[in-house]
Amino acid sequence: MSTSHKKRPRPASLDAVFRPRSIAVVGASRRRHQIGHEIVRNLVEGGFTGPVYPVNPGAKVVYSMHCHPRVSAIPGPVDLAVLVVPSRHVLAAARDCARKKVKALVVISAGFAEVGGEGAKRQAELVELCRRHGMRIVGPNCMGVLNTDETVAMNATFAATTPTPGGAAFLSQSGALGEAILADARALGVGMSQFASVGNRADVGPPELLEYWEKDPRTRMILMYLESLGDPEAFMAHARRVSRHKPVVVVKSGRTAAGARAAVSHTGSLAGSEAAIDSLFAQCGVLRVDSMKDLFMHARVAQMERMPAGRRVAIVTNAGGPAILATDACVAAGLELAELRPATARQLAKALPPEASWANPVDLIASADAARFDAALGAVVADANVDMVIAIFVSPVMIDAAAVAEVFARHSRATDKPFVACLLGKQQGQAAARTLAAAGVPNFRFPEDAAKALGGLWKMSELRHRDATPPPRFRIQRRRGREAVERALAAGRELLKGTELYELLTAYGIPVVPSRIVREPEAAVAAAEEIGWPVVLKIEAQGVSHKSDRGGVVLDLRNPDELLAAWEDLDRRFRPEAPRLQMLVQALRRDGVETFFGTTTDPQLGRLIAFGLGGIHVEVLKDVVFRLHPLLPADAWEMVEGIRGKELLHGVRGKPPVDEEQLVEMLLRLSRMLSDLPEIRELDLNPFLAGYRGVDSCVLDARVRLRRL
Amino acid sequence: MSTSHKKRPRPASLDAVFRPRSIAVVGASRRRHQIGHEIVRNLVEGGFTGPVYPVNPGAKVVYSMHCHPRVSAIPGPVDLAVLVVPSRHVLAAARDCARKKVKALVVISAGFAEVGGEGAKRQAELVELCRRHGMRIVGPNCMGVLNTDETVAMNATFAATTPTPGGAAFLSQSGALGEAILADARALGVGMSQFASVGNRADVGPPELLEYWEKDPRTRMILMYLESLGDPEAFMAHARRVSRHKPVVVVKSGRTAAGARAAVSHTGSLAGSEAAIDSLFAQCGVLRVDSMKDLFMHARVAQMERMPAGRRVAIVTNAGGPAILATDACVAAGLELAELRPATARQLAKALPPEASWANPVDLIASADAARFDAALGAVVADANVDMVIAIFVSPVMIDAAAVAEVFARHSRATDKPFVACLLGKQQGQAAARTLAAAGVPNFRFPEDAAKALGGLWKMSELRHRDATPPPRFRIQRRRGREAVERALAAGRELLKGTELYELLTAYGIPVVPSRIVREPEAAVAAAEEIGWPVVLKIEAQGVSHKSDRGGVVLDLRNPDELLAAWEDLDRRFRPEAPRLQMLVQALRRDGVETFFGTTTDPQLGRLIAFGLGGIHVEVLKDVVFRLHPLLPADAWEMVEGIRGKELLHGVRGKPPVDEEQLVEMLLRLSRMLSDLPEIRELDLNPFLAGYRGVDSCVLDARVRLRRL
């Protein structure tokens, strides 16, 4: 099975998948409702612009087309082959495709890695075969691909619904959900550019599609249903870039599995919370939403292709209750109610009856007709303090809803600001709703949804414009750090020893509290004299954990007598279980705030860096913030400012503030360390004493676990 | 306007509103699309079973009915009058109704308390007039009332939609939203028993309707849209009782206003968070949801009238992706995936193809037809480990969706367990969906919604069965406590003095740390000798706040020398700003965990009791739990167990656990104090040192602010 890498051709462009000039359907069937029939039908009825070749050795004609016995028997060239044969025939079919110089396969057939054992082996062979011939694979175990570009018009799925053309590219990791996605997209009015059900992702997955869709001019936003990220660092690298010009919105499921995953380290045991995963996505510019419904809701507002300049929303309504619901939901979604300019208020005061309210929400009261909405929206939409508009209309019996909807449509067209409508009551789904749909004004049945969707739009805008400044170039003693790691690995140890820890941290400019390891009480006194009183005495023994909780740490020893007494006590209590007991003499530092830094390697998300406050804050309150490695300075600032107890860093109860810039620098240095030393599996600096401004900070205790690469 | 209370008749039963034998519409209009016309039309077209009398001095005939010039001119008796006249005519009309012995008014007209000034005065007069004659009022400024009971068949609203009959009673505080509510209820398939738009709630509001609907046999659940609670303690008292047999689900809006409300005290500044308000509702058995959409979603499952016996959900599906989404959403909603019994697994293994999964979620894979669903549901629904079922069907091209829906309907009918369906893909809204609707099986487009709704159902069930054990009877020196309060009020003080605090707390069995207030250093030493060393010295001066942050507290003074030195230092620093400086000598207590108890009076929610950990936990981390007064023991336990840092109470880092039962007792004693002494506006015990089990606890610092009643 092995083959020289040199011979391998470059993998074909994904144009072979999404813009093929011709398609073979291998396993085409004459019987309606069979997948091998439905794909041919969808291709033909969808008006695919190239030839479709049914392939089936047992059929002469499929869907009124001549049927070929195998792909290599097709007279013309074939760019893409869709494979619908049973899994045991897939390899043979793929080989035949390779002979025919097919550029890409969409493998619908199930029975591969998802069933394990034989299936996994079969998938590995398929991947190897395709690599050898530069063929791309979508699937296996998927429901196909689709491109609504009229120059291609390809529906190579077996779905019952065809979406309307539009700007959303959609990746679904679940085949069956793809069926629902296409139906919902059509029903909810989300237009699609391309769709891919990626199944087992043997080749094409989220990173590849992010890259491809980045360049597709018809694709204006990218939507994904994911159950796992695949290669998290590749996903992140592409997402970071793409999300700067196209919104990327994701539903990531499989949370429960993530929660149940075995915790591999201190830091690891804290990662994987839902909030943590949300912020990890945000870090690479991706908006994660809770549900498929939210995904579509966000797509509906994103397809306006208007990004708000700020978070200030104006609400114009003919009814109080829905406006209050919208206000609450705006605030919950991180938006603000715009404060209208005095000139706007004056304009409204002139145009509106005295019972109306011309503060925001602007309540035109139940008697408002199209003309009153027109006057109010004219003033409000133009207001420079307004970034987004929600127009609410509850149909009272005496007002013509269609005329009001016309006014909404006109004001939406006349502005670049995001503008959404809520038609409540009986009008929903009738003439007025059709007017809004035709004008591209998103219309929501519930004001809370309108607010939530605008909140999402604002988040997309923030993600697009987030700070991308790279980290500064630190002076690092890279070789010294590597030597410390390699020494431990050479000695067959996963955990770094005290001296190696010191070397590694110091090499990366991370200050460590002065300390000495000693075996005898006299040496302890000598070490204390050298370090300076007062000192801390800690037991240092493999296998004794929770030193502090078990009284293995004695603080604030001010003279040799106190130190020797402490020695004796520790020796008496711990020697029985640790005959090779050593002790650590450490300078006592307490001017500062105990913080916590950690790194871990998450099986799903890759390498993570954590920051929090030390002591009970990390252990009991779990007040820890995670980001994916590598960190940008903006990420590091978010981490430091993102803990619940951040006020403790700002100085409370008469204490001075700590130097937050130094904490940010620590995070960036740790990220640099991870880049240089992928052998680091886990690292805990706990506590790191963050000094008040002008006072030295230092690591008080550290732990580093390596892995062999 | 004043009148003797003795003369007043009992207010009429709300049957006059919801089961009138005859209705007058005052302000009936001949012109279509006028409110005064639409109400007459809705009454007549809705088939109201009694006579409807249009009243309008300017019309002879309305809606082909003889029109009366005034109510008193109607020949037969009139139970209910709906008033649609301009606000300036309402009082005259109401007087005329009183003469006619009308029992209740529904006042649609606006222009009352909601506009302030004249309107507020007019409303007060209306209320006084109606009280005098025992007439009930719904409104003013509302959209009417409705009863779908076929023996009444009353639609006294001007809404464009009539709901289908069913078990949900709905109260809307917003008139305009009522229009949307009736439309949405119909569109989303929520059947209604009664509906009331209560407007300004001059008389009938949430407490009255809770009481009335409790007894209405057709009403099986109560839904409310609220912007404020009115009388919180009355609401709570009724809700606590009603929610034990009928679910009460509420959307409470106006959060933003709540957040912006001026913080009146330490405890007050912490109240009003959304999470706090949710738990306050839960405390009286009410499920609060985030949006109108969620309200309807919950109503759809609640109208099955099946309460789950537990939180264990089984998912039966023909597709993996939606089942994963449902699983995640179940866990997020506080549910668990059921662990199927071995017998069930065996049964499934026999019935299903080898590629199917017979762990929960039970994945029947895409080829599943009605027969396979039948076999799987038969096994799963009967499993004793399963409390609720979600059946998911994504329509693949080759399967008959209608037959699958029939199977869902059959299994739902055959069980008492909550059973919901998700039809995904193109089937949504078609024949299969109609089958489910006819069978009363809630059907959701998104699996996340199904899970969320079942989560709500489980919460309703938990709320119904929550522990109602009353507090124990404590020995209280009630008179001694009242005397302390009355002494302060008599002296014109709102804040209690040290001795009064001591009296009050001790009277209610709340332990206070031994302390003495002194003016001279010699007295301080004498006090310390009496209390026992070591002691704490604190400045005691009106107007000096943040004593601790400013260094006005010196801890751990072990002998007269240290005490006198501390005195001198405090005197030097604080005497200039507080010439009448006194000092407090207090026993030093530190074996325990600093906690925080508080009570406050919230303008919206009434009297609240708070509990948290002291120090940074309350001040910086805001880790505080609130409940409404009066507390049950179950509430108090929830408070103590509800703080984020609760592990600190259980003993961390080698510390013993604190006595939680004592904390619960403290809360119940405080609640008793509030019941006895409504003059207490705010109370802070901060810190209360919660002793480890077997060690004394005590208040270290306290503050009580009174109000005049």
Short mmCIF file of N, CA and C in Angstrom, two decimals, chain B residues 240-303:
data_model
loop_
_atom_site.label_atom_id
_atom_site.label_comp_id
_atom_site.label_asym_id
_atom_site.label_seq_id
_atom_site.Cartn_x
_atom_site.Cartn_y
_atom_site.Cartn_z
N ARG B 240 -48.28 30.20 44.89
CA ARG B 240 -47.77 29.05 45.65
C ARG B 240 -48.79 27.94 45.72
N ARG B 241 -50.04 28.33 45.89
CA ARG B 241 -51.10 27.33 46.05
C ARG B 241 -51.54 26.76 44.70
N VAL B 242 -51.85 27.66 43.75
CA VAL B 242 -52.39 27.22 42.45
C VAL B 242 -51.40 26.31 41.72
N SER B 243 -50.12 26.66 41.80
CA SER B 243 -49.12 25.94 41.01
C SER B 243 -48.95 24.50 41.48
N ARG B 244 -49.55 24.15 42.59
CA ARG B 244 -49.49 22.76 43.03
C ARG B 244 -50.41 21.85 42.22
N HIS B 245 -51.38 22.43 41.52
CA HIS B 245 -52.21 21.55 40.69
C HIS B 245 -52.40 22.03 39.26
N LYS B 246 -52.03 23.31 38.96
CA LYS B 246 -52.08 23.76 37.57
C LYS B 246 -50.76 24.47 37.25
N PRO B 247 -50.09 24.11 36.15
CA PRO B 247 -48.85 24.81 35.82
C PRO B 247 -49.11 26.31 35.60
N VAL B 248 -48.22 27.14 36.11
CA VAL B 248 -48.28 28.58 35.87
C VAL B 248 -46.98 28.96 35.17
N VAL B 249 -47.11 29.45 33.93
CA VAL B 249 -45.92 29.80 33.14
C VAL B 249 -46.02 31.28 32.79
N VAL B 250 -44.91 32.00 32.97
CA VAL B 250 -44.95 33.45 32.89
C VAL B 250 -43.83 33.98 32.01
N VAL B 251 -44.15 34.96 31.16
CA VAL B 251 -43.12 35.83 30.59
C VAL B 251 -43.19 37.13 31.37
N LYS B 252 -42.08 37.48 32.00
CA LYS B 252 -42.04 38.74 32.76
C LYS B 252 -41.07 39.64 32.02
N SER B 253 -41.57 40.72 31.45
CA SER B 253 -40.69 41.63 30.71
C SER B 253 -40.39 42.85 31.54
N GLY B 254 -39.77 43.83 30.92
CA GLY B 254 -39.41 45.04 31.65
C GLY B 254 -38.18 44.84 32.48
N ARG B 255 -37.31 43.94 32.01
CA ARG B 255 -36.09 43.65 32.77
C ARG B 255 -35.16 44.84 32.82
N THR B 256 -35.11 45.51 31.68
CA THR B 256 -34.17 46.62 31.56
C THR B 256 -34.46 47.66 32.63
N ALA B 257 -35.73 47.99 32.77
CA ALA B 257 -36.12 48.96 33.78
C ALA B 257 -35.69 48.48 35.15
N ALA B 258 -35.87 47.18 35.40
CA ALA B 258 -35.48 46.63 36.70
C ALA B 258 -34.00 46.82 36.93
N GLY B 259 -33.21 46.58 35.88
CA GLY B 259 -31.78 46.70 36.03
C GLY B 259 -31.34 48.12 36.32
N ALA B 260 -32.05 49.06 35.74
CA ALA B 260 -31.63 50.46 35.87
C ALA B 260 -32.10 51.08 37.18
N ARG B 261 -32.96 50.40 37.88
CA ARG B 261 -33.53 50.91 39.12
C ARG B 261 -32.43 51.26 40.13
N ALA B 262 -32.63 52.35 40.78
CA ALA B 262 -31.61 52.80 41.72
C ALA B 262 -31.42 51.76 42.82
N ALA B 263 -30.18 51.50 43.13
CA ALA B 263 -29.88 50.53 44.17
C ALA B 263 -29.98 51.24 45.51
N VAL B 264 -30.84 50.72 46.38
CA VAL B 264 -31.12 51.45 47.62
C VAL B 264 -30.31 50.95 48.80
N SER B 265 -29.71 49.81 48.70
CA SER B 265 -28.94 49.29 49.82
C SER B 265 -27.95 48.29 49.28
N HIS B 266 -27.10 47.82 50.16
CA HIS B 266 -26.14 46.81 49.78
C HIS B 266 -26.86 45.60 49.18
N THR B 267 -27.77 45.04 49.95
CA THR B 267 -28.51 43.89 49.47
C THR B 267 -29.30 44.26 48.22
N GLY B 268 -29.92 45.44 48.26
CA GLY B 268 -30.72 45.88 47.13
C GLY B 268 -29.91 45.97 45.86
N SER B 269 -28.66 46.39 45.98
CA SER B 269 -27.84 46.56 44.80
C SER B 269 -27.52 45.23 44.14
N LEU B 270 -27.71 44.15 44.86
CA LEU B 270 -27.41 42.83 44.31
C LEU B 270 -28.65 42.16 43.74
N ALA B 271 -29.82 42.62 44.17
CA ALA B 271 -31.06 41.98 43.72
C ALA B 271 -31.37 42.39 42.29
N GLY B 272 -32.41 41.81 41.73
CA GLY B 272 -32.90 42.28 40.44
C GLY B 272 -32.17 41.68 39.27
N SER B 273 -31.19 40.82 39.50
CA SER B 273 -30.59 40.16 38.36
C SER B 273 -31.60 39.18 37.80
N GLU B 274 -31.44 38.86 36.53
CA GLU B 274 -32.41 37.98 35.88
C GLU B 274 -32.46 36.61 36.56
N ALA B 275 -31.30 36.09 36.89
CA ALA B 275 -31.27 34.77 37.53
C ALA B 275 -32.01 34.84 38.86
N ALA B 276 -31.83 35.94 39.57
CA ALA B 276 -32.51 36.10 40.85
C ALA B 276 -34.02 36.08 40.64
N ILE B 277 -34.49 36.81 39.64
CA ILE B 277 -35.94 36.90 39.43
C ILE B 277 -36.50 35.54 39.02
N ASP B 278 -35.76 34.79 38.19
CA ASP B 278 -36.21 33.44 37.83
C ASP B 278 -36.44 32.60 39.07
N SER B 279 -35.48 32.66 40.00
CA SER B 279 -35.63 31.77 41.15
C SER B 279 -36.72 32.27 42.08
N LEU B 280 -36.98 33.57 42.07
CA LEU B 280 -38.09 34.06 42.88
C LEU B 280 -39.41 33.50 42.37
N PHE B 281 -39.57 33.47 41.03
CA PHE B 281 -40.79 32.86 40.48
C PHE B 281 -40.85 31.38 40.85
N ALA B 282 -39.71 30.71 40.68
CA ALA B 282 -39.69 29.27 40.97
C ALA B 282 -40.13 29.02 42.40
N GLN B 283 -39.74 29.93 43.28
CA GLN B 283 -40.07 29.77 44.69
C GLN B 283 -41.57 29.71 44.93
N CYS B 284 -42.34 30.43 44.09
CA CYS B 284 -43.79 30.30 44.29
C CYS B 284 -44.39 29.38 43.22
N GLY B 285 -43.56 28.51 42.67
CA GLY B 285 -44.09 27.45 41.81
C GLY B 285 -44.32 27.88 40.38
N VAL B 286 -43.88 29.10 40.03
CA VAL B 286 -44.14 29.63 38.70
C VAL B 286 -42.91 29.41 37.82
N LEU B 287 -43.14 28.90 36.61
CA LEU B 287 -42.04 28.73 35.66
C LEU B 287 -41.95 30.00 34.82
N ARG B 288 -40.81 30.67 34.93
CA ARG B 288 -40.62 31.85 34.10
C ARG B 288 -39.85 31.44 32.86
N VAL B 289 -40.32 31.87 31.69
CA VAL B 289 -39.59 31.58 30.45
C VAL B 289 -39.15 32.90 29.82
N ASP B 290 -38.23 32.79 28.85
CA ASP B 290 -37.55 33.97 28.32
C ASP B 290 -38.36 34.76 27.30
N SER B 291 -39.24 34.10 26.60
CA SER B 291 -39.86 34.78 25.47
C SER B 291 -41.25 34.23 25.23
N MET B 292 -42.03 34.97 24.46
CA MET B 292 -43.38 34.51 24.12
C MET B 292 -43.31 33.19 23.36
N LYS B 293 -42.28 33.05 22.55
CA LYS B 293 -42.14 31.81 21.79
C LYS B 293 -42.00 30.63 22.74
N ASP B 294 -41.14 30.79 23.74
CA ASP B 294 -40.96 29.72 24.72
C ASP B 294 -42.26 29.46 25.50
N LEU B 295 -42.99 30.53 25.77
CA LEU B 295 -44.26 30.37 26.49
C LEU B 295 -45.19 29.43 25.71
N PHE B 296 -45.31 29.68 24.41
CA PHE B 296 -46.18 28.83 23.60
C PHE B 296 -45.62 27.41 23.47
N MET B 297 -44.29 27.32 23.35
CA MET B 297 -43.67 26.01 23.23
C MET B 297 -43.98 25.17 24.48
N HIS B 298 -43.87 25.82 25.64
CA HIS B 298 -44.17 25.11 26.88
C HIS B 298 -45.65 24.77 26.98
N ALA B 299 -46.48 25.69 26.50
CA ALA B 299 -47.93 25.43 26.56
C ALA B 299 -48.27 24.23 25.69
N ARG B 300 -47.59 24.10 24.55
CA ARG B 300 -47.89 22.99 23.64
C ARG B 300 -47.63 21.64 24.32
N VAL B 301 -46.56 21.53 25.07
CA VAL B 301 -46.33 20.25 25.75
C VAL B 301 -47.20 20.12 26.99
N ALA B 302 -47.44 21.24 27.68
CA ALA B 302 -48.23 21.14 28.91
C ALA B 302 -49.66 20.71 28.61
N GLN B 303 -50.17 21.08 27.42
CA GLN B 303 -51.56 20.73 27.15
C GLN B 303 -51.76 19.24 26.86
#
